[in-house]
GROMACS .gro file of C-alpha atoms in nm:
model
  255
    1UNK     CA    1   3.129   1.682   2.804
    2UNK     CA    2   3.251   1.499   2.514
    3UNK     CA    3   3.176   1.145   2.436
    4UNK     CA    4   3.465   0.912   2.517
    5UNK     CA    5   3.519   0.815   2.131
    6UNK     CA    6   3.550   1.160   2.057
    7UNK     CA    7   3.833   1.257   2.353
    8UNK     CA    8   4.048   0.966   2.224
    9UNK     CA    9   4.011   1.053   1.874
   10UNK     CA   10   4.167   1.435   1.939
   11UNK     CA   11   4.418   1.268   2.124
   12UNK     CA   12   4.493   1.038   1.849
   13UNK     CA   13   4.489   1.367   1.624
   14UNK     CA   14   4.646   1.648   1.764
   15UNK     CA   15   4.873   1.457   1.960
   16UNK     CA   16   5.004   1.196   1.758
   17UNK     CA   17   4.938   1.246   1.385
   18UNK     CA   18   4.933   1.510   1.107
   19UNK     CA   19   4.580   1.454   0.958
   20UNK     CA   20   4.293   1.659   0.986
   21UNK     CA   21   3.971   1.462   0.953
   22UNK     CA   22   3.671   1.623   0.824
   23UNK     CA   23   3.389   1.609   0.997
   24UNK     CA   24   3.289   1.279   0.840
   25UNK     CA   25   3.544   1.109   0.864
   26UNK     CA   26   3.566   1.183   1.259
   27UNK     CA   27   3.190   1.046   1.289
   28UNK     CA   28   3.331   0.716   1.157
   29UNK     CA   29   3.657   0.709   1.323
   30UNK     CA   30   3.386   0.741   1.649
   31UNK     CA   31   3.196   0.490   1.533
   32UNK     CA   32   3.502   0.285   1.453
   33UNK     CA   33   3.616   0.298   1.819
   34UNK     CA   34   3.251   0.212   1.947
   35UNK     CA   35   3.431  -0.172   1.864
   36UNK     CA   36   3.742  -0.161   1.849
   37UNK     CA   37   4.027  -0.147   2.118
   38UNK     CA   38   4.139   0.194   2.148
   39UNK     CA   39   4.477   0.096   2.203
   40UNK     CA   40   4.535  -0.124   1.893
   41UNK     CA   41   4.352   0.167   1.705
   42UNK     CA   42   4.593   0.394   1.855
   43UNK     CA   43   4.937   0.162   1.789
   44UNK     CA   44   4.783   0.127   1.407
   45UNK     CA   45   4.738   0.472   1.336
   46UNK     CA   46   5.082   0.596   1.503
   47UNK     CA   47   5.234   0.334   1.280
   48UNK     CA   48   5.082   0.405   0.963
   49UNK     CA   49   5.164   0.777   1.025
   50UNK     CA   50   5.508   0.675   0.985
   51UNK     CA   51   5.475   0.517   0.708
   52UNK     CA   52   5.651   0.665   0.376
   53UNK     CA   53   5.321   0.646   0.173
   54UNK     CA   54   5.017   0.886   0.326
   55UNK     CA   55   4.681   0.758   0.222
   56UNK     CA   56   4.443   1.041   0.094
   57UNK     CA   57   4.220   1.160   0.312
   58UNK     CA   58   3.984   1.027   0.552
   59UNK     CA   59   3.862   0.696   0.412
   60UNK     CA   60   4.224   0.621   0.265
   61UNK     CA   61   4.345   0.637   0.645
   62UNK     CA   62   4.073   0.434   0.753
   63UNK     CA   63   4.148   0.137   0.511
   64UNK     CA   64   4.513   0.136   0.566
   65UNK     CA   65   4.461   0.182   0.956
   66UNK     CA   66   4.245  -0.127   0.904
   67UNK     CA   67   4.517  -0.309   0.746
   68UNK     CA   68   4.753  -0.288   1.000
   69UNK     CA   69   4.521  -0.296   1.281
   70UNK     CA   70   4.398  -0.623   1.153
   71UNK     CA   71   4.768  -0.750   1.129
   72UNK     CA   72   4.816  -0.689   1.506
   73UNK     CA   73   4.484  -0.895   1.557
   74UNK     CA   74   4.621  -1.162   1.368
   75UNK     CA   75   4.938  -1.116   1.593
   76UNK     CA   76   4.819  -1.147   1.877
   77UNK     CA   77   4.624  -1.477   1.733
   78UNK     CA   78   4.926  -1.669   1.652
   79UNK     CA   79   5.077  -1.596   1.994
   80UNK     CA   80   4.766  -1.748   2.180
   81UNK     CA   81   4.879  -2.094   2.175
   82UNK     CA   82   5.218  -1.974   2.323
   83UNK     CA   83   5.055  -1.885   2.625
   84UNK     CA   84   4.823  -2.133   2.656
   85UNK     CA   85   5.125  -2.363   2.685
   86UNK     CA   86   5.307  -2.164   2.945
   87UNK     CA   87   5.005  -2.086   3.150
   88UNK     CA   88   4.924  -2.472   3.149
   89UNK     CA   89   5.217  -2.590   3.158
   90UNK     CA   90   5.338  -2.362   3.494
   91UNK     CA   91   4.997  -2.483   3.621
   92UNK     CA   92   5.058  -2.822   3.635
   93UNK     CA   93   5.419  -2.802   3.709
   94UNK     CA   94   5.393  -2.628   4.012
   95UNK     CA   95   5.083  -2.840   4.160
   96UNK     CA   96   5.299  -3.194   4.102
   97UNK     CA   97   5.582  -3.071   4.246
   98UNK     CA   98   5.386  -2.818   4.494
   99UNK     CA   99   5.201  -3.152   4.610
  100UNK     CA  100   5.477  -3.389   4.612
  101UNK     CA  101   5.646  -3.151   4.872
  102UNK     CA  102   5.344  -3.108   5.124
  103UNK     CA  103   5.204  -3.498   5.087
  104UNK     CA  104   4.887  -3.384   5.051
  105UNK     CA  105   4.635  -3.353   4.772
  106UNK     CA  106   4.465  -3.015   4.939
  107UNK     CA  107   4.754  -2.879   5.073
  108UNK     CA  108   4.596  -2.572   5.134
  109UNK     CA  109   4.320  -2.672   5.372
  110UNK     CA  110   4.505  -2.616   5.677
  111UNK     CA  111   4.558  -2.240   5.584
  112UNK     CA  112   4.213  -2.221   5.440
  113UNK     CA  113   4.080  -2.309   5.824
  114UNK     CA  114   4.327  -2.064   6.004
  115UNK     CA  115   4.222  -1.788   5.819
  116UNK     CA  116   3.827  -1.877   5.807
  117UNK     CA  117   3.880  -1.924   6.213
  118UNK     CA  118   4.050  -1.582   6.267
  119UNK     CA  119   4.429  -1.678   6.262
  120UNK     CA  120   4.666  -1.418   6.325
  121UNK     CA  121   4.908  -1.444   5.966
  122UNK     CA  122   5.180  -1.565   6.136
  123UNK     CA  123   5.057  -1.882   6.251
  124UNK     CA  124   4.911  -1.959   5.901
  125UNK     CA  125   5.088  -2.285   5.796
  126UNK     CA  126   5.071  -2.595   5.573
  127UNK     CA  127   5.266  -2.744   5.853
  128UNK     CA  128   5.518  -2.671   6.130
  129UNK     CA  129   5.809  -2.454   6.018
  130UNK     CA  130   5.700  -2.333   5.696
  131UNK     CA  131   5.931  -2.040   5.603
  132UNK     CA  132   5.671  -1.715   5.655
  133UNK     CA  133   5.723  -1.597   5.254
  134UNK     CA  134   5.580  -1.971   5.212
  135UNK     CA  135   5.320  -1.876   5.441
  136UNK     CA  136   5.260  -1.581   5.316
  137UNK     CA  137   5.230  -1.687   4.927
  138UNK     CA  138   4.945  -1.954   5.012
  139UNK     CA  139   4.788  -1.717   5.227
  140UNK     CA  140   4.743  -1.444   4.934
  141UNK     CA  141   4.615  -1.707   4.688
  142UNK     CA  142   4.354  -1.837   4.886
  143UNK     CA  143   4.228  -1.494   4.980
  144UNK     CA  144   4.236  -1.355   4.633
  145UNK     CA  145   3.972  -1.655   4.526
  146UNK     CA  146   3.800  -1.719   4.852
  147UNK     CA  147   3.524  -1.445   4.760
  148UNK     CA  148   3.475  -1.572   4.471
  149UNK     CA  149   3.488  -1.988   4.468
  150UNK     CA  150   3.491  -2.272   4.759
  151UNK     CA  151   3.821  -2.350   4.736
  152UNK     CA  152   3.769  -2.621   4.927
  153UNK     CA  153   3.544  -2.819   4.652
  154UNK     CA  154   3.895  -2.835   4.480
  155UNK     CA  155   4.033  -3.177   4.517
  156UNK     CA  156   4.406  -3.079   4.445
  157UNK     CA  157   4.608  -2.853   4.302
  158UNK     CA  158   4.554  -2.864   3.962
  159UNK     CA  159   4.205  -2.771   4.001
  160UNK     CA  160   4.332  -2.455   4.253
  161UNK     CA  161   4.609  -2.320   4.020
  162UNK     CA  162   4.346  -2.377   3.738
  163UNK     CA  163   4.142  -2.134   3.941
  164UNK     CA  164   4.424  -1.873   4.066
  165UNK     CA  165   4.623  -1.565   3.874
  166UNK     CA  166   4.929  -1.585   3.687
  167UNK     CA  167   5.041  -1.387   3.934
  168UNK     CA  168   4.938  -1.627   4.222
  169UNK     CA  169   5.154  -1.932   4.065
  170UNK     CA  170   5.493  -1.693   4.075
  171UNK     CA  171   5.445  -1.599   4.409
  172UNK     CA  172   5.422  -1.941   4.497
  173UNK     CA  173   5.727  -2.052   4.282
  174UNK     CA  174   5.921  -1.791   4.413
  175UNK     CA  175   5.843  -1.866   4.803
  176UNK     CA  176   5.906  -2.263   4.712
  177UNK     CA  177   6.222  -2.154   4.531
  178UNK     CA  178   6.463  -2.443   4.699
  179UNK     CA  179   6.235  -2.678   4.600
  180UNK     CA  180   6.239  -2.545   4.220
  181UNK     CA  181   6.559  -2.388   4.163
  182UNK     CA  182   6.713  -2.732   4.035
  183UNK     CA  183   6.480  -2.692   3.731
  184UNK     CA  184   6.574  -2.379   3.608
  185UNK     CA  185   6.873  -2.363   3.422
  186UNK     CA  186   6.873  -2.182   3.083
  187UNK     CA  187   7.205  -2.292   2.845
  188UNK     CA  188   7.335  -2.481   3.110
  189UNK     CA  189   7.345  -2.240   3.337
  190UNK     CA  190   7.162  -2.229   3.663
  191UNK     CA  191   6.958  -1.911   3.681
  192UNK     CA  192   6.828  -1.720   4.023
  193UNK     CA  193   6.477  -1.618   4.133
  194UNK     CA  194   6.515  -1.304   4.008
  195UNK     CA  195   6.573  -1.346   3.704
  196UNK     CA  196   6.311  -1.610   3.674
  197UNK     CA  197   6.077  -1.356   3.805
  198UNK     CA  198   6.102  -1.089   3.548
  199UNK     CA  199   6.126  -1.331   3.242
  200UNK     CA  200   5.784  -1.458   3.407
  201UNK     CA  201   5.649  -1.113   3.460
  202UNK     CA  202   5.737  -1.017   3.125
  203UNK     CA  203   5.544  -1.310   2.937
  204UNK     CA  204   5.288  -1.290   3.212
  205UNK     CA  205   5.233  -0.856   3.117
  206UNK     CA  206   5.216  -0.965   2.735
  207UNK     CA  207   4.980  -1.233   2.824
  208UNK     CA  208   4.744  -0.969   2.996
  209UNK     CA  209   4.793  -0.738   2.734
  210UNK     CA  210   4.702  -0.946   2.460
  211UNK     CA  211   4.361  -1.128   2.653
  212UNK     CA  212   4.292  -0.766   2.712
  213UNK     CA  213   4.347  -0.595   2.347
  214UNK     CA  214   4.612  -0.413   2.430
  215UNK     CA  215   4.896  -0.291   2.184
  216UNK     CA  216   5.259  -0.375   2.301
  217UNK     CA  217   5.629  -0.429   2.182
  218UNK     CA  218   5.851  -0.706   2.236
  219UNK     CA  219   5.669  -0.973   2.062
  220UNK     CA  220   6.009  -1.154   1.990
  221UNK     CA  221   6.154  -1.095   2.290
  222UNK     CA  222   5.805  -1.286   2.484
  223UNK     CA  223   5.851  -1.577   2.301
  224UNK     CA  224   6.230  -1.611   2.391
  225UNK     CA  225   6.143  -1.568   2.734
  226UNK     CA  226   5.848  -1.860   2.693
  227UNK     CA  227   6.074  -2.079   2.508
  228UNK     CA  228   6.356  -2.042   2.769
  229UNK     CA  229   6.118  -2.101   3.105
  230UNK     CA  230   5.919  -2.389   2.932
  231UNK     CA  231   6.239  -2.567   2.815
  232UNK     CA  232   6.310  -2.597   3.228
  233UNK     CA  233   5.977  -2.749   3.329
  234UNK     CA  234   6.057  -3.022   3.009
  235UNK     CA  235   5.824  -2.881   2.731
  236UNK     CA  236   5.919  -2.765   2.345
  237UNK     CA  237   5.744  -2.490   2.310
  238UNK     CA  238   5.880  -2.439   1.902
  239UNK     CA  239   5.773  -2.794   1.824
  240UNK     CA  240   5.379  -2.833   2.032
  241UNK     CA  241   5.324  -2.500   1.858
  242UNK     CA  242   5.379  -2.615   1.516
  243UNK     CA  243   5.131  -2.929   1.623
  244UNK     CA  244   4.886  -2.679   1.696
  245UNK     CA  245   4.915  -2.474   1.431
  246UNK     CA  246   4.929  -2.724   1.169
  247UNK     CA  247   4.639  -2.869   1.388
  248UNK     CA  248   4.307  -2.865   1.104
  249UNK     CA  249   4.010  -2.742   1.276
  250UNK     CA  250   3.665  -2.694   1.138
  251UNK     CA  251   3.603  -2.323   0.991
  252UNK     CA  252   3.380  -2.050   1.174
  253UNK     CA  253   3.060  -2.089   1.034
  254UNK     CA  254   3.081  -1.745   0.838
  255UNK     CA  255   3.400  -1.897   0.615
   0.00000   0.00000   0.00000
């Protein structure tokens, strides 16, 4: 069976390009993706193979590859602190406003008990006459970390939502929605849950995508989204990021 480096790497060639590599320059194109993200690799080559200018042979694809695959690095980099703010920002949101609602600091605790005790889902509730989607949105958080963490060492919801998936935060927007639909107006304009939920998913796939080293498209289009959503919850994305990037910070020690 062939080595994993090796199956991606005739992908990558017979597939996608028009370059032959000797048999050198495939045992460093292996090595190569011994560290590297395949995908990135992958999105670097395709795009220098449609470049005008070929590079000559093996080690002239290998620099320019390097080139652009460093560029998407350095991409990915400068959206970072984008997502940082939304993910924080969406954190804490959602716990104030999550907590002002239920008038209680560990909101949660009741459903934490019903399921711990055997509960049928249906009678899991913060309190009497809680919609079921509400139910039904706390009830998926705290069973997605409850195998993991004591959720009930967390004092309030910023520590919980600090703890839970993107994913886990939408769900419980979405299943609040009454209570947050008065925030969310983008030019003026009042928008619905739905389309809240697939500007969120978008920026929330990108977000995976880059933590994970994967290549994707849209860059522009992520940061529109981010701007738009952040600008409801009272936050400037353009301007904080600007603070942070103009931010000075002390050098990694190999500068």
């Amino acid at each position: 069976m062939p080595r994993a480096s090796h199956r991606v790497l005739h992908d990558l060639f017979v597939n996608h390009l028009h370059f032959t590599p000797t048999a050198a320059d495939t045992d460093q194109f292996e090595a190569d993706l011994s560290v590297v993200s395949p995908s990135l690799m992958k999105a670097s080559l395709i795009e220098l193979s449609k470049g005008k200018r070929m590079p000559a042979g093996g080690r002239g694809w290998r620099t320019a590859m390097y080139e652009i695959y460093n560029r998407k690095v350095a991409e990915h980099a400068k959206l970072f602190p984008a997502f940082h703010c939304f993910e924080t920002a969406f954190r804490s949101f959602t716990a104030v406003n999550i907590e002002d609602h239920y008038k209680i600091a560990q909101w949660w605790a009741p459903t934490f008990k019903e399921i711990t005790g055997g509960s049928q889902v249906s009678t899991i509730g913060v309190v009497q006459n809680v919609s079921s989607d509400r139910r039904r949105s706390i009830e998926i958080m705290i069973k997605n970390l409850i195998d993991k963490v004591d959720v009930m060492s967390y004092q309030d919801g910023y520590e919980l939502f600090e703890n839970s998936d993107l994913s886990d935060i939408k769900r419980i927007i979405l299943a609040h929605w009454p209570l947050f639909k008065s925030n969310f107006r983008i030019k003026g304009q009042p928008i619905s849950n739905n389309v809240f939920r697939d500007k969120f998913d978008t920026i929330r796939e990108a977000r995976n995508n880059v933590y994970h080293h994967k290549s994707f498209g849209g860059m522009k289009q992520v940061y529109e989204f981010s701007n738009e959503l952040l600008e409801c919850v009272k936050f400037n994305l353009p301007a904080v990021h600007k603070r942070i990037a103009a931010s000075p910070c002390s050098d990694p020690p190999y500068f």
